[in-house]
């Protein structure tokens, strides 16, 4: 039997998904996309999973689209339909990440290039090893940033830096990515797995329904004026205020005990 293209491992409430094509820096084939979609769907469906860590096997995180994948071969008209690849694979992937009911942490263990960079940046928190880097490799092969890059990069960085990275395709080292606020944290290589795991365990013990709602409210508010965002906040708080976790959080505070959150 062939090796899984996405490895799945649980540590209590934290599920770790590891992209597993290390010889090609975990670049995406159609088959790896299918396994990752299925793994994300399973994590979303299982009540016991309260946080997800996404990382890569070997020395890379993900080098984007596998440029040797037979799915990239020209069709009968002699042309490659990259739009179809995006619609079938990258768009569903990026949307799935944004809709996860639990926080997702990217543990970027090495180079993250092309769609691999934007896969990481689409996660809720990005922790990167000092030796890792982020490359918007698209311009070098005549494409625009995808897997949500056109939406994510200007929001994360502002237009000047986003365009600078996208146009040049320059390698951005992890420590610089942290310094300019593109990612949450850069840590020593030897500390990456433990740091990401500890962060995931910490978030898993929190009210994850509210954490996911926070991401979704941020995404929605990005398209709104302030009054619309205030109305959104009222709607979301009303719903969260009816949940177990709000009552539990307040009761635990009043009773000076640790809360036991369970909503999802
Ligand atoms: O259908 C569509 O195209 C639409 C979707 C587009 C989304 C995209 O992601 S477009 C961008 C695609 N990705 C790239 O252009 C990145 C290509 N890779 C690189 O530029 C470099 O590999 C890196 C900068 C990421 C890393 O460089 P380095 O020197 O550390 O490693 P390397 O020697 O280049 O790569 C190691 C191996 O991985 C090598 O295989 P080999 O020679 O040892 O057998 C290399 O061919 C393979 N590899 C790396 N990236 C890819 C890849 N194989 C297939 N596809 C790749 N993207």
Tab-separated table of N, CA and C and ligand atoms in Angstrom, residues 21-28 33 59 62-69 71-72 80-86 89-90 111-117 133 135-141 143-147 171, ligand 1:
chain	number	residue	atom	x	y	z
A	21	UNK	N	4.792	14.570	1.037
A	21	UNK	CA	5.489	14.282	-0.224
A	21	UNK	C	6.868	14.957	-0.125
A	22	UNK	N	7.655	14.535	0.850
A	22	UNK	CA	8.880	15.289	1.163
A	22	UNK	C	9.854	15.376	-0.006
A	23	UNK	N	9.893	14.374	-0.886
A	23	UNK	CA	10.868	14.403	-1.992
A	23	UNK	C	10.566	15.561	-2.944
A	24	UNK	N	9.322	16.020	-3.001
A	24	UNK	CA	8.955	17.154	-3.854
A	24	UNK	C	8.527	18.341	-2.989
A	25	UNK	N	9.127	18.446	-1.813
A	25	UNK	CA	8.846	19.543	-0.869
A	25	UNK	C	7.338	19.689	-0.619
A	26	UNK	N	6.666	18.537	-0.570
A	26	UNK	CA	5.218	18.501	-0.253
A	26	UNK	C	4.393	19.359	-1.202
A	27	UNK	N	4.842	19.435	-2.458
A	27	UNK	CA	4.046	20.178	-3.443
A	27	UNK	C	2.758	19.382	-3.721
A	28	UNK	N	1.742	20.106	-4.174
A	28	UNK	CA	0.400	19.546	-4.302
A	28	UNK	C	0.179	18.802	-5.609
A	33	UNK	N	-4.286	16.957	-2.675
A	33	UNK	CA	-5.426	17.844	-2.402
A	33	UNK	C	-6.602	17.042	-1.861
A	59	UNK	N	12.108	18.571	4.806
A	59	UNK	CA	12.710	19.899	4.973
A	59	UNK	C	11.847	21.037	4.430
A	62	UNK	N	5.589	23.325	2.042
A	62	UNK	CA	4.835	23.007	0.826
A	62	UNK	C	5.319	23.942	-0.281
A	63	UNK	N	5.671	23.351	-1.429
A	63	UNK	CA	6.188	24.155	-2.554
A	63	UNK	C	5.100	24.482	-3.565
A	64	UNK	N	3.833	24.513	-3.103
A	64	UNK	CA	2.745	24.893	-4.007
A	64	UNK	C	2.376	23.770	-4.947
A	65	UNK	N	1.881	24.154	-6.105
A	65	UNK	CA	1.458	23.160	-7.096
A	65	UNK	C	2.655	22.308	-7.546
A	66	UNK	N	2.458	20.975	-7.617
A	66	UNK	CA	3.491	20.118	-8.202
A	66	UNK	C	3.515	20.382	-9.698
A	67	UNK	N	4.599	20.984	-10.139
A	67	UNK	CA	4.668	21.403	-11.543
A	67	UNK	C	4.897	20.224	-12.477
A	68	UNK	N	5.103	19.028	-11.883
A	68	UNK	CA	5.234	17.824	-12.714
A	68	UNK	C	3.978	16.950	-12.674
A	69	UNK	N	2.959	17.402	-11.979
A	69	UNK	CA	1.745	16.586	-11.831
A	69	UNK	C	1.099	16.370	-13.197
A	71	UNK	N	-1.810	16.131	-13.856
A	71	UNK	CA	-2.995	16.995	-13.926
A	71	UNK	C	-2.682	18.326	-14.584
A	72	UNK	N	-1.395	18.637	-14.704
A	72	UNK	CA	-0.962	19.895	-15.321
A	72	UNK	C	-0.743	19.731	-16.827
A	80	UNK	N	-3.112	24.140	-21.065
A	80	UNK	CA	-3.352	23.711	-19.681
A	80	UNK	C	-4.431	24.621	-19.099
A	81	UNK	N	-5.458	24.007	-18.501
A	81	UNK	CA	-6.517	24.822	-17.889
A	81	UNK	C	-6.231	24.977	-16.391
A	82	UNK	N	-5.427	25.979	-16.084
A	82	UNK	CA	-5.068	26.183	-14.675
A	82	UNK	C	-6.278	26.640	-13.876
A	83	UNK	N	-7.173	27.375	-14.535
A	83	UNK	CA	-8.394	27.811	-13.844
A	83	UNK	C	-9.163	26.619	-13.294
A	84	UNK	N	-9.188	25.540	-14.061
A	84	UNK	CA	-9.918	24.347	-13.607
A	84	UNK	C	-9.230	23.742	-12.379
A	85	UNK	N	-7.893	23.775	-12.374
A	85	UNK	CA	-7.151	23.248	-11.211
A	85	UNK	C	-7.456	24.082	-9.969
A	86	UNK	N	-7.514	25.388	-10.161
A	86	UNK	CA	-7.811	26.280	-9.032
A	86	UNK	C	-9.224	26.011	-8.508
A	89	UNK	N	-9.388	22.526	-6.818
A	89	UNK	CA	-8.518	22.199	-5.680
A	89	UNK	C	-8.229	23.351	-4.725
A	90	UNK	N	-7.686	24.463	-5.248
A	90	UNK	CA	-7.206	25.509	-4.333
A	90	UNK	C	-8.344	26.323	-3.728
A	111	UNK	N	10.611	25.675	3.615
A	111	UNK	CA	10.137	26.613	2.596
A	111	UNK	C	8.634	26.434	2.327
A	112	UNK	N	7.954	27.572	2.203
A	112	UNK	CA	6.532	27.603	1.838
A	112	UNK	C	6.452	28.481	0.596
A	113	UNK	N	6.237	27.853	-0.561
A	113	UNK	CA	6.311	28.599	-1.825
A	113	UNK	C	4.997	28.502	-2.588
A	114	UNK	N	4.703	29.546	-3.365
A	114	UNK	CA	3.500	29.540	-4.186
A	114	UNK	C	2.268	29.322	-3.325
A	115	UNK	N	1.411	28.418	-3.794
A	115	UNK	CA	0.198	28.131	-3.026
A	115	UNK	C	0.525	27.589	-1.647
A	116	UNK	N	1.714	27.039	-1.480
A	116	UNK	CA	2.126	26.545	-0.157
A	116	UNK	C	2.270	27.683	0.831
A	117	UNK	N	2.769	28.825	0.365
A	117	UNK	CA	2.881	29.997	1.238
A	117	UNK	C	1.492	30.479	1.630
A	133	UNK	N	10.944	29.806	5.106
A	133	UNK	CA	10.812	31.041	4.325
A	133	UNK	C	9.496	30.990	3.557
A	135	UNK	N	7.676	32.289	-0.073
A	135	UNK	CA	7.997	32.772	-1.420
A	135	UNK	C	6.712	32.826	-2.242
A	136	UNK	N	6.378	34.022	-2.717
A	136	UNK	CA	5.256	34.152	-3.653
A	136	UNK	C	5.829	33.851	-5.042
A	137	UNK	N	5.977	32.547	-5.304
A	137	UNK	CA	6.747	32.113	-6.479
A	137	UNK	C	6.005	32.326	-7.802
A	138	UNK	N	4.777	32.752	-7.739
A	138	UNK	CA	3.909	32.776	-8.925
A	138	UNK	C	4.462	33.634	-10.068
A	139	UNK	N	4.971	34.820	-9.717
A	139	UNK	CA	5.385	35.746	-10.780
A	139	UNK	C	6.506	35.142	-11.628
A	140	UNK	N	7.272	34.244	-11.025
A	140	UNK	CA	8.397	33.657	-11.769
A	140	UNK	C	7.937	32.683	-12.846
A	141	UNK	N	6.677	32.207	-12.722
A	141	UNK	CA	6.170	31.311	-13.767
A	141	UNK	C	4.948	31.932	-14.469
A	143	UNK	N	2.259	33.695	-13.268
A	143	UNK	CA	0.922	33.597	-12.669
A	143	UNK	C	0.746	34.677	-11.605
A	144	UNK	N	-0.471	34.772	-11.102
A	144	UNK	CA	-0.737	35.679	-9.974
A	144	UNK	C	-0.834	34.829	-8.702
A	145	UNK	N	-0.672	35.446	-7.530
A	145	UNK	CA	-0.842	34.683	-6.290
A	145	UNK	C	-2.223	34.038	-6.240
A	146	UNK	N	-2.248	32.758	-5.834
A	146	UNK	CA	-3.545	32.084	-5.703
A	146	UNK	C	-3.639	31.417	-4.342
A	147	UNK	N	-4.599	30.511	-4.197
A	147	UNK	CA	-4.918	29.916	-2.890
A	147	UNK	C	-5.223	31.038	-1.889
A	171	UNK	N	12.389	35.630	-1.711
A	171	UNK	CA	12.251	34.778	-0.524
A	171	UNK	C	12.192	35.657	0.727
B	1	LIG	O1	-2.070	24.371	-11.783
B	1	LIG	C1	-1.435	25.345	-11.392
B	1	LIG	O2	-0.235	25.587	-11.620
B	1	LIG	C2	-2.164	26.348	-10.581
B	1	LIG	C3	-1.707	26.402	-9.237
B	1	LIG	C4	-0.683	27.162	-8.937
B	1	LIG	C5	-0.287	27.243	-7.538
B	1	LIG	C6	1.177	27.367	-7.344
B	1	LIG	O3	1.605	27.010	-6.283
B	1	LIG	S1	2.156	27.990	-8.575
B	1	LIG	C7	3.776	27.917	-7.841
B	1	LIG	C8	4.356	26.549	-7.919
B	1	LIG	N1	5.553	26.421	-7.118
B	1	LIG	C9	6.711	26.922	-7.513
B	1	LIG	O4	6.865	27.543	-8.536
B	1	LIG	C10	7.899	26.616	-6.612
B	1	LIG	C11	8.875	25.741	-7.337
B	1	LIG	N2	9.974	25.352	-6.445
B	1	LIG	C12	10.987	26.171	-6.186
B	1	LIG	O5	11.081	27.290	-6.625
B	1	LIG	C13	12.051	25.604	-5.290
B	1	LIG	O6	11.965	24.210	-5.280
B	1	LIG	C14	11.966	26.124	-3.843
B	1	LIG	C15	12.367	27.587	-3.795
B	1	LIG	C16	10.567	25.942	-3.264
B	1	LIG	C17	12.957	25.320	-2.943
B	1	LIG	O7	14.243	25.363	-3.526
B	1	LIG	P1	15.367	24.357	-3.003
B	1	LIG	O8	16.624	24.712	-3.726
B	1	LIG	O9	15.381	24.358	-1.523
B	1	LIG	O10	14.863	22.893	-3.429
B	1	LIG	P2	14.835	22.247	-4.896
B	1	LIG	O11	16.101	21.523	-5.124
B	1	LIG	O12	14.421	23.241	-5.896
B	1	LIG	O13	13.635	21.213	-4.729
B	1	LIG	C18	13.800	19.959	-4.067
B	1	LIG	C19	13.024	18.942	-4.857
B	1	LIG	O14	11.647	19.294	-4.823
B	1	LIG	C20	13.421	18.939	-6.336
B	1	LIG	O15	13.281	17.607	-6.809
B	1	LIG	P3	14.593	16.735	-7.189
B	1	LIG	O16	15.352	17.527	-8.210
B	1	LIG	O17	15.342	16.607	-5.881
B	1	LIG	O18	14.024	15.448	-7.703
B	1	LIG	C21	12.371	19.803	-6.969
B	1	LIG	O19	12.153	19.521	-8.328
B	1	LIG	C22	11.155	19.421	-6.138
B	1	LIG	N3	10.155	20.480	-6.180
B	1	LIG	C23	10.202	21.658	-5.558
B	1	LIG	N4	9.134	22.376	-5.846
B	1	LIG	C24	8.377	21.629	-6.663
B	1	LIG	C25	9.034	20.414	-6.900
B	1	LIG	N5	8.537	19.479	-7.677
B	1	LIG	C26	7.355	19.744	-8.289
B	1	LIG	N6	6.681	20.871	-8.114
B	1	LIG	C27	7.158	21.845	-7.324
B	1	LIG	N7	6.433	22.946	-7.121
